[in-house]
């Protein structure tokens, strides 16, 4: 089946009079299908494929549809890192401020107190190192988000060129112009970029907060993601609905 798809893709590239950008979109689509099949991956979300005669079945339509699914997957991975991996580590770092010995605390011996402090410092350093690793993974996801936005920008540029400096007269899917997909992607990218910057500060400062109360503020900021707005989340769901990944209620 996939060799047949490969032959079809080669035939289209060889015989079509479309421009260079159009040929790249076709080749990209075939490579993506082959990689998913080799790795045993299924689609991010089960949804019917568009008919071959619809604009959504064009190379641009397929690419936009894949980008929408990739956005869904990237944000799901981000949330898992923040909540499942990062929150437990951030909680331990913040709680270390609450468990830190006070000056008037009595200890059996100075030697025992020193050993306890050394153990606490080692555990705190380990948790901070692991929290930095979580941040590095988040940074990798942001780079993926930036590539998705660049891809949609390229689709818009290609459409503008193909239609002689005009936008396509009919939408790729239901009602959105192609530029709306790029605008939503750029909005999401900007907000998650701010979240990454915030987490860089939290990772650096959480273990050194001057008071336990400030540590709790840092922990709350880690969990609630204040820069990601409800409007952006709604726009993502609208994009998934527009591209057919979500059923219209």
PDB file of C-alpha atoms in Angstrom:
ATOM      1  CA  UNK A   1       0.000   0.000   0.000  1.00  0.00           C
ATOM      2  CA  UNK A   2       2.740   2.431   0.955  1.00  0.00           C
ATOM      3  CA  UNK A   3       4.853   1.556  -2.103  1.00  0.00           C
ATOM      4  CA  UNK A   4       1.802   2.427  -4.161  1.00  0.00           C
ATOM      5  CA  UNK A   5       1.548   5.737  -2.325  1.00  0.00           C
ATOM      6  CA  UNK A   6       5.247   6.329  -2.943  1.00  0.00           C
ATOM      7  CA  UNK A   7       4.839   5.730  -6.670  1.00  0.00           C
ATOM      8  CA  UNK A   8       1.874   8.100  -6.767  1.00  0.00           C
ATOM      9  CA  UNK A   9       3.812  10.797  -4.967  1.00  0.00           C
ATOM     10  CA  UNK A  10       6.765  10.443  -7.352  1.00  0.00           C
ATOM     11  CA  UNK A  11       4.440  10.603 -10.347  1.00  0.00           C
ATOM     12  CA  UNK A  12       2.795  13.776  -9.075  1.00  0.00           C
ATOM     13  CA  UNK A  13       6.147  15.423  -8.406  1.00  0.00           C
ATOM     14  CA  UNK A  14       7.507  14.440 -11.821  1.00  0.00           C
ATOM     15  CA  UNK A  15       4.550  15.426 -13.986  1.00  0.00           C
ATOM     16  CA  UNK A  16       2.833  18.275 -12.195  1.00  0.00           C
ATOM     17  CA  UNK A  17       3.307  21.845 -13.321  1.00  0.00           C
ATOM     18  CA  UNK A  18       2.875  23.110  -9.758  1.00  0.00           C
ATOM     19  CA  UNK A  19       5.586  25.257  -8.249  1.00  0.00           C
ATOM     20  CA  UNK A  20       8.474  24.083  -6.082  1.00  0.00           C
ATOM     21  CA  UNK A  21       6.688  24.753  -2.791  1.00  0.00           C
ATOM     22  CA  UNK A  22       3.770  22.594  -3.883  1.00  0.00           C
ATOM     23  CA  UNK A  23       6.102  19.675  -4.644  1.00  0.00           C
ATOM     24  CA  UNK A  24       7.705  19.996  -1.222  1.00  0.00           C
ATOM     25  CA  UNK A  25       4.300  19.683   0.443  1.00  0.00           C
ATOM     26  CA  UNK A  26       3.579  16.454  -1.449  1.00  0.00           C
ATOM     27  CA  UNK A  27       6.947  14.938  -0.547  1.00  0.00           C
ATOM     28  CA  UNK A  28       6.520  15.979   3.080  1.00  0.00           C
ATOM     29  CA  UNK A  29       3.151  14.254   3.293  1.00  0.00           C
ATOM     30  CA  UNK A  30       4.539  10.957   1.987  1.00  0.00           C
ATOM     31  CA  UNK A  31       7.517  11.009   4.370  1.00  0.00           C
ATOM     32  CA  UNK A  32       5.226  11.689   7.334  1.00  0.00           C
ATOM     33  CA  UNK A  33       2.981   8.734   6.444  1.00  0.00           C
ATOM     34  CA  UNK A  34       5.959   6.404   6.009  1.00  0.00           C
ATOM     35  CA  UNK A  35       7.537   7.426   9.348  1.00  0.00           C
ATOM     36  CA  UNK A  36       4.290   6.896  11.247  1.00  0.00           C
ATOM     37  CA  UNK A  37       3.846   3.464   9.695  1.00  0.00           C
ATOM     38  CA  UNK A  38       7.427   2.410  10.462  1.00  0.00           C
ATOM     39  CA  UNK A  39       7.141   3.508  14.101  1.00  0.00           C
ATOM     40  CA  UNK A  40       3.733   1.912  14.574  1.00  0.00           C
ATOM     41  CA  UNK A  41       2.110   5.214  15.440  1.00  0.00           C
ATOM     42  CA  UNK A  42      -1.554   5.784  14.984  1.00  0.00           C
ATOM     43  CA  UNK A  43      -3.194   9.122  14.295  1.00  0.00           C
ATOM     44  CA  UNK A  44      -3.244  11.566  17.175  1.00  0.00           C
ATOM     45  CA  UNK A  45      -7.043  11.573  17.093  1.00  0.00           C
ATOM     46  CA  UNK A  46      -9.380   9.325  15.171  1.00  0.00           C
ATOM     47  CA  UNK A  47     -11.238  11.301  12.525  1.00  0.00           C
ATOM     48  CA  UNK A  48     -12.467  10.710   8.988  1.00  0.00           C
ATOM     49  CA  UNK A  49     -10.148  11.688   6.147  1.00  0.00           C
ATOM     50  CA  UNK A  50     -11.372  14.392   3.777  1.00  0.00           C
ATOM     51  CA  UNK A  51     -12.567  13.307   0.355  1.00  0.00           C
ATOM     52  CA  UNK A  52      -9.990  13.440  -2.414  1.00  0.00           C
ATOM     53  CA  UNK A  53     -11.935  16.141  -4.265  1.00  0.00           C
ATOM     54  CA  UNK A  54     -12.139  18.600  -1.363  1.00  0.00           C
ATOM     55  CA  UNK A  55      -9.641  21.424  -0.729  1.00  0.00           C
ATOM     56  CA  UNK A  56      -8.794  19.707   2.572  1.00  0.00           C
ATOM     57  CA  UNK A  57      -7.296  16.824   0.575  1.00  0.00           C
ATOM     58  CA  UNK A  58      -4.830  19.133  -1.152  1.00  0.00           C
ATOM     59  CA  UNK A  59      -1.210  19.137   0.055  1.00  0.00           C
ATOM     60  CA  UNK A  60      -1.833  22.401   1.906  1.00  0.00           C
ATOM     61  CA  UNK A  61      -5.000  21.053   3.496  1.00  0.00           C
ATOM     62  CA  UNK A  62      -3.322  17.858   4.661  1.00  0.00           C
ATOM     63  CA  UNK A  63      -0.418  19.787   6.074  1.00  0.00           C
ATOM     64  CA  UNK A  64      -2.646  22.194   8.003  1.00  0.00           C
ATOM     65  CA  UNK A  65      -4.629  19.246   9.315  1.00  0.00           C
ATOM     66  CA  UNK A  66      -1.458  17.516  10.504  1.00  0.00           C
ATOM     67  CA  UNK A  67      -0.207  20.701  12.153  1.00  0.00           C
ATOM     68  CA  UNK A  68      -3.463  20.975  14.108  1.00  0.00           C
ATOM     69  CA  UNK A  69      -2.996  17.411  15.389  1.00  0.00           C
ATOM     70  CA  UNK A  70       0.644  18.139  16.213  1.00  0.00           C
ATOM     71  CA  UNK A  71      -0.412  21.161  18.257  1.00  0.00           C
ATOM     72  CA  UNK A  72      -2.799  18.962  20.225  1.00  0.00           C
ATOM     73  CA  UNK A  73      -0.051  16.425  20.881  1.00  0.00           C
ATOM     74  CA  UNK A  74       2.553  19.041  21.823  1.00  0.00           C
ATOM     75  CA  UNK A  75       0.277  20.681  24.382  1.00  0.00           C
ATOM     76  CA  UNK A  76      -0.706  17.298  25.820  1.00  0.00           C
ATOM     77  CA  UNK A  77       2.995  16.477  26.297  1.00  0.00           C
ATOM     78  CA  UNK A  78       3.582  19.920  27.825  1.00  0.00           C
ATOM     79  CA  UNK A  79       0.793  19.411  30.349  1.00  0.00           C
ATOM     80  CA  UNK A  80       2.111  15.981  31.299  1.00  0.00           C
ATOM     81  CA  UNK A  81       5.567  17.405  31.917  1.00  0.00           C
ATOM     82  CA  UNK A  82       4.223  20.295  33.982  1.00  0.00           C
ATOM     83  CA  UNK A  83       1.764  18.278  36.071  1.00  0.00           C
ATOM     84  CA  UNK A  84       2.938  14.663  36.120  1.00  0.00           C
ATOM     85  CA  UNK A  85       6.694  15.244  36.195  1.00  0.00           C
ATOM     86  CA  UNK A  86       7.382  18.823  37.216  1.00  0.00           C
ATOM     87  CA  UNK A  87       4.767  19.383  39.899  1.00  0.00           C
ATOM     88  CA  UNK A  88       6.047  16.663  42.233  1.00  0.00           C
ATOM     89  CA  UNK A  89       9.592  17.969  41.905  1.00  0.00           C
ATOM     90  CA  UNK A  90       8.529  21.588  42.359  1.00  0.00           C
ATOM     91  CA  UNK A  91       6.506  20.596  45.428  1.00  0.00           C
ATOM     92  CA  UNK A  92       9.509  18.923  47.030  1.00  0.00           C
ATOM     93  CA  UNK A  93      11.692  21.938  46.310  1.00  0.00           C
ATOM     94  CA  UNK A  94       9.099  24.325  47.740  1.00  0.00           C
ATOM     95  CA  UNK A  95       8.499  22.116  50.773  1.00  0.00           C
ATOM     96  CA  UNK A  96      12.213  22.069  51.489  1.00  0.00           C
ATOM     97  CA  UNK A  97      11.797  25.662  52.558  1.00  0.00           C
ATOM     98  CA  UNK A  98       9.171  24.588  55.079  1.00  0.00           C
ATOM     99  CA  UNK A  99      11.366  21.760  56.344  1.00  0.00           C
ATOM    100  CA  UNK A 100      14.503  23.875  56.640  1.00  0.00           C
ATOM    101  CA  UNK A 101      15.746  23.973  60.252  1.00  0.00           C
ATOM    102  CA  UNK A 102      15.339  27.233  62.103  1.00  0.00           C
ATOM    103  CA  UNK A 103      18.034  28.900  64.127  1.00  0.00           C
ATOM    104  CA  UNK A 104      16.357  28.135  67.447  1.00  0.00           C
ATOM    105  CA  UNK A 105      15.711  24.463  66.613  1.00  0.00           C
ATOM    106  CA  UNK A 106      17.409  22.177  69.089  1.00  0.00           C
ATOM    107  CA  UNK A 107      19.420  19.228  67.783  1.00  0.00           C
ATOM    108  CA  UNK A 108      20.815  16.233  69.712  1.00  0.00           C
ATOM    109  CA  UNK A 109      24.336  17.052  68.602  1.00  0.00           C
ATOM    110  CA  UNK A 110      26.019  19.409  66.190  1.00  0.00           C
ATOM    111  CA  UNK A 111      27.233  16.401  64.239  1.00  0.00           C
ATOM    112  CA  UNK A 112      23.701  15.033  63.801  1.00  0.00           C
ATOM    113  CA  UNK A 113      22.428  18.437  62.727  1.00  0.00           C
ATOM    114  CA  UNK A 114      25.201  18.745  60.164  1.00  0.00           C
ATOM    115  CA  UNK A 115      24.445  15.283  58.763  1.00  0.00           C
ATOM    116  CA  UNK A 116      20.739  16.083  58.482  1.00  0.00           C
ATOM    117  CA  UNK A 117      21.468  19.353  56.704  1.00  0.00           C
ATOM    118  CA  UNK A 118      23.848  17.606  54.308  1.00  0.00           C
ATOM    119  CA  UNK A 119      21.192  15.019  53.441  1.00  0.00           C
ATOM    120  CA  UNK A 120      18.583  17.720  52.892  1.00  0.00           C
ATOM    121  CA  UNK A 121      20.940  19.684  50.646  1.00  0.00           C
ATOM    122  CA  UNK A 122      21.721  16.625  48.540  1.00  0.00           C
ATOM    123  CA  UNK A 123      18.034  15.819  48.080  1.00  0.00           C
ATOM    124  CA  UNK A 124      17.292  19.433  47.189  1.00  0.00           C
ATOM    125  CA  UNK A 125      20.104  19.518  44.642  1.00  0.00           C
ATOM    126  CA  UNK A 126      18.856  16.285  43.060  1.00  0.00           C
ATOM    127  CA  UNK A 127      15.298  17.622  42.787  1.00  0.00           C
ATOM    128  CA  UNK A 128      16.543  20.895  41.297  1.00  0.00           C
ATOM    129  CA  UNK A 129      18.601  19.032  38.703  1.00  0.00           C
ATOM    130  CA  UNK A 130      15.586  16.951  37.710  1.00  0.00           C
ATOM    131  CA  UNK A 131      13.442  20.078  37.524  1.00  0.00           C
ATOM    132  CA  UNK A 132      15.983  21.596  35.146  1.00  0.00           C
ATOM    133  CA  UNK A 133      15.664  18.469  32.990  1.00  0.00           C
ATOM    134  CA  UNK A 134      11.897  18.993  32.867  1.00  0.00           C
ATOM    135  CA  UNK A 135      12.473  22.587  31.783  1.00  0.00           C
ATOM    136  CA  UNK A 136      14.811  21.425  29.015  1.00  0.00           C
ATOM    137  CA  UNK A 137      12.097  19.109  27.702  1.00  0.00           C
ATOM    138  CA  UNK A 138       9.619  21.984  27.789  1.00  0.00           C
ATOM    139  CA  UNK A 139      12.064  24.066  25.790  1.00  0.00           C
ATOM    140  CA  UNK A 140      12.229  21.280  23.212  1.00  0.00           C
ATOM    141  CA  UNK A 141       8.435  21.313  22.949  1.00  0.00           C
ATOM    142  CA  UNK A 142       8.458  25.078  22.435  1.00  0.00           C
ATOM    143  CA  UNK A 143      10.889  24.607  19.565  1.00  0.00           C
ATOM    144  CA  UNK A 144       8.410  22.143  18.068  1.00  0.00           C
ATOM    145  CA  UNK A 145       5.649  24.736  18.463  1.00  0.00           C
ATOM    146  CA  UNK A 146       7.792  27.332  16.704  1.00  0.00           C
ATOM    147  CA  UNK A 147       8.275  24.945  13.775  1.00  0.00           C
ATOM    148  CA  UNK A 148       4.516  24.383  13.554  1.00  0.00           C
ATOM    149  CA  UNK A 149       3.933  28.125  13.364  1.00  0.00           C
ATOM    150  CA  UNK A 150       6.626  28.460  10.688  1.00  0.00           C
ATOM    151  CA  UNK A 151       4.979  25.663   8.714  1.00  0.00           C
ATOM    152  CA  UNK A 152       1.628  27.448   8.718  1.00  0.00           C
ATOM    153  CA  UNK A 153       3.338  30.678   7.702  1.00  0.00           C
ATOM    154  CA  UNK A 154       4.854  28.812   4.749  1.00  0.00           C
ATOM    155  CA  UNK A 155       1.429  27.449   3.775  1.00  0.00           C
ATOM    156  CA  UNK A 156       0.023  30.991   3.831  1.00  0.00           C
ATOM    157  CA  UNK A 157       2.931  32.291   1.741  1.00  0.00           C
ATOM    158  CA  UNK A 158       2.453  29.479  -0.765  1.00  0.00           C
ATOM    159  CA  UNK A 159      -1.268  30.183  -1.049  1.00  0.00           C
ATOM    160  CA  UNK A 160      -0.599  33.891  -1.570  1.00  0.00           C
ATOM    161  CA  UNK A 161       1.890  33.068  -4.324  1.00  0.00           C
ATOM    162  CA  UNK A 162      -0.272  30.460  -6.052  1.00  0.00           C
ATOM    163  CA  UNK A 163      -3.275  32.796  -6.152  1.00  0.00           C
ATOM    164  CA  UNK A 164      -1.225  35.709  -7.518  1.00  0.00           C
ATOM    165  CA  UNK A 165      -1.083  37.745  -4.318  1.00  0.00           C
ATOM    166  CA  UNK A 166      -4.588  36.871  -3.194  1.00  0.00           C
ATOM    167  CA  UNK A 167      -6.063  34.388  -0.738  1.00  0.00           C
ATOM    168  CA  UNK A 168      -7.853  31.281  -1.928  1.00  0.00           C
ATOM    169  CA  UNK A 169     -11.550  31.950  -2.714  1.00  0.00           C
ATOM    170  CA  UNK A 170     -12.800  28.901  -0.790  1.00  0.00           C
ATOM    171  CA  UNK A 171     -11.652  27.744   2.671  1.00  0.00           C
ATOM    172  CA  UNK A 172      -9.546  24.625   3.049  1.00  0.00           C
ATOM    173  CA  UNK A 173     -12.026  23.080   5.463  1.00  0.00           C
ATOM    174  CA  UNK A 174     -15.280  24.590   6.726  1.00  0.00           C
ATOM    175  CA  UNK A 175     -15.062  28.335   7.200  1.00  0.00           C
ATOM    176  CA  UNK A 176     -11.614  29.466   8.348  1.00  0.00           C
ATOM    177  CA  UNK A 177      -9.332  31.305   5.946  1.00  0.00           C
ATOM    178  CA  UNK A 178      -5.842  29.830   5.910  1.00  0.00           C
ATOM    179  CA  UNK A 179      -4.406  32.828   7.741  1.00  0.00           C
ATOM    180  CA  UNK A 180      -6.539  32.078  10.809  1.00  0.00           C
ATOM    181  CA  UNK A 181      -4.660  28.826  11.397  1.00  0.00           C
ATOM    182  CA  UNK A 182      -1.395  30.748  11.419  1.00  0.00           C
ATOM    183  CA  UNK A 183      -2.804  33.405  13.768  1.00  0.00           C
ATOM    184  CA  UNK A 184      -4.000  30.799  16.277  1.00  0.00           C
ATOM    185  CA  UNK A 185      -0.657  29.000  16.100  1.00  0.00           C
ATOM    186  CA  UNK A 186       1.271  32.239  16.626  1.00  0.00           C
ATOM    187  CA  UNK A 187      -0.935  33.112  19.606  1.00  0.00           C
ATOM    188  CA  UNK A 188      -0.363  29.719  21.217  1.00  0.00           C
ATOM    189  CA  UNK A 189       3.366  29.871  20.553  1.00  0.00           C
ATOM    190  CA  UNK A 190       3.650  33.319  22.149  1.00  0.00           C
ATOM    191  CA  UNK A 191       1.806  32.230  25.287  1.00  0.00           C
ATOM    192  CA  UNK A 192       3.783  29.040  25.760  1.00  0.00           C
ATOM    193  CA  UNK A 193       6.971  31.013  25.168  1.00  0.00           C
ATOM    194  CA  UNK A 194       6.021  33.220  28.126  1.00  0.00           C
ATOM    195  CA  UNK A 195       5.282  30.105  30.171  1.00  0.00           C
ATOM    196  CA  UNK A 196       8.749  28.765  29.408  1.00  0.00           C
ATOM    197  CA  UNK A 197      10.338  32.049  30.512  1.00  0.00           C
ATOM    198  CA  UNK A 198       8.318  31.953  33.722  1.00  0.00           C
ATOM    199  CA  UNK A 199       9.431  28.413  34.451  1.00  0.00           C
ATOM    200  CA  UNK A 200      13.033  29.385  33.923  1.00  0.00           C
ATOM    201  CA  UNK A 201      12.643  31.928  36.724  1.00  0.00           C
ATOM    202  CA  UNK A 202      10.787  29.442  38.926  1.00  0.00           C
ATOM    203  CA  UNK A 203      13.449  26.771  38.492  1.00  0.00           C
ATOM    204  CA  UNK A 204      16.180  29.270  39.362  1.00  0.00           C
ATOM    205  CA  UNK A 205      14.464  30.912  42.330  1.00  0.00           C
ATOM    206  CA  UNK A 206      12.235  28.307  43.945  1.00  0.00           C
ATOM    207  CA  UNK A 207      14.959  26.723  46.066  1.00  0.00           C
ATOM    208  CA  UNK A 208      16.282  30.127  47.121  1.00  0.00           C
ATOM    209  CA  UNK A 209      13.023  31.851  48.030  1.00  0.00           C
ATOM    210  CA  UNK A 210      13.546  34.056  51.109  1.00  0.00           C
ATOM    211  CA  UNK A 211      10.343  32.798  52.730  1.00  0.00           C
ATOM    212  CA  UNK A 212       8.157  29.672  52.667  1.00  0.00           C
ATOM    213  CA  UNK A 213       5.192  31.793  51.571  1.00  0.00           C
ATOM    214  CA  UNK A 214       7.024  32.920  48.449  1.00  0.00           C
ATOM    215  CA  UNK A 215       7.898  29.284  47.725  1.00  0.00           C
ATOM    216  CA  UNK A 216       4.180  28.500  47.744  1.00  0.00           C
ATOM    217  CA  UNK A 217       3.554  31.367  45.322  1.00  0.00           C
ATOM    218  CA  UNK A 218       6.181  29.925  42.990  1.00  0.00           C
ATOM    219  CA  UNK A 219       4.588  26.489  43.248  1.00  0.00           C
ATOM    220  CA  UNK A 220       1.160  27.897  42.414  1.00  0.00           C
ATOM    221  CA  UNK A 221       2.572  29.698  39.374  1.00  0.00           C
ATOM    222  CA  UNK A 222       4.140  26.446  38.180  1.00  0.00           C
ATOM    223  CA  UNK A 223       0.820  24.599  38.349  1.00  0.00           C
ATOM    224  CA  UNK A 224      -1.652  27.155  36.999  1.00  0.00           C
ATOM    225  CA  UNK A 225       0.196  28.384  33.868  1.00  0.00           C
ATOM    226  CA  UNK A 226      -1.014  32.001  34.095  1.00  0.00           C
ATOM    227  CA  UNK A 227       0.087  33.028  30.587  1.00  0.00           C
ATOM    228  CA  UNK A 228      -2.025  30.412  28.779  1.00  0.00           C
ATOM    229  CA  UNK A 229      -5.448  32.000  28.401  1.00  0.00           C
ATOM    230  CA  UNK A 230      -8.815  30.301  28.137  1.00  0.00           C
ATOM    231  CA  UNK A 231      -9.286  32.062  24.798  1.00  0.00           C
ATOM    232  CA  UNK A 232      -6.178  30.353  23.414  1.00  0.00           C
ATOM    233  CA  UNK A 233      -7.368  26.952  24.624  1.00  0.00           C
ATOM    234  CA  UNK A 234     -10.742  27.586  22.992  1.00  0.00           C
ATOM    235  CA  UNK A 235      -9.019  28.628  19.763  1.00  0.00           C
ATOM    236  CA  UNK A 236      -7.105  25.340  19.722  1.00  0.00           C
ATOM    237  CA  UNK A 237     -10.335  23.383  20.131  1.00  0.00           C
ATOM    238  CA  UNK A 238     -11.882  25.443  17.340  1.00  0.00           C
ATOM    239  CA  UNK A 239      -8.911  24.638  15.104  1.00  0.00           C
ATOM    240  CA  UNK A 240      -9.308  20.918  15.829  1.00  0.00           C
ATOM    241  CA  UNK A 241     -13.016  21.165  15.013  1.00  0.00           C
ATOM    242  CA  UNK A 242     -12.350  23.127  11.829  1.00  0.00           C
ATOM    243  CA  UNK A 243      -9.880  20.508  10.571  1.00  0.00           C
ATOM    244  CA  UNK A 244     -12.178  17.578  11.399  1.00  0.00           C
ATOM    245  CA  UNK A 245     -10.320  16.259  14.453  1.00  0.00           C
ATOM    246  CA  UNK A 246     -13.293  17.140  16.643  1.00  0.00           C
ATOM    247  CA  UNK A 247     -16.933  16.464  15.862  1.00  0.00           C
ATOM    248  CA  UNK A 248     -19.226  19.468  15.656  1.00  0.00           C
ATOM    249  CA  UNK A 249     -21.575  19.303  18.682  1.00  0.00           C
TER     250      UNK A 249
END
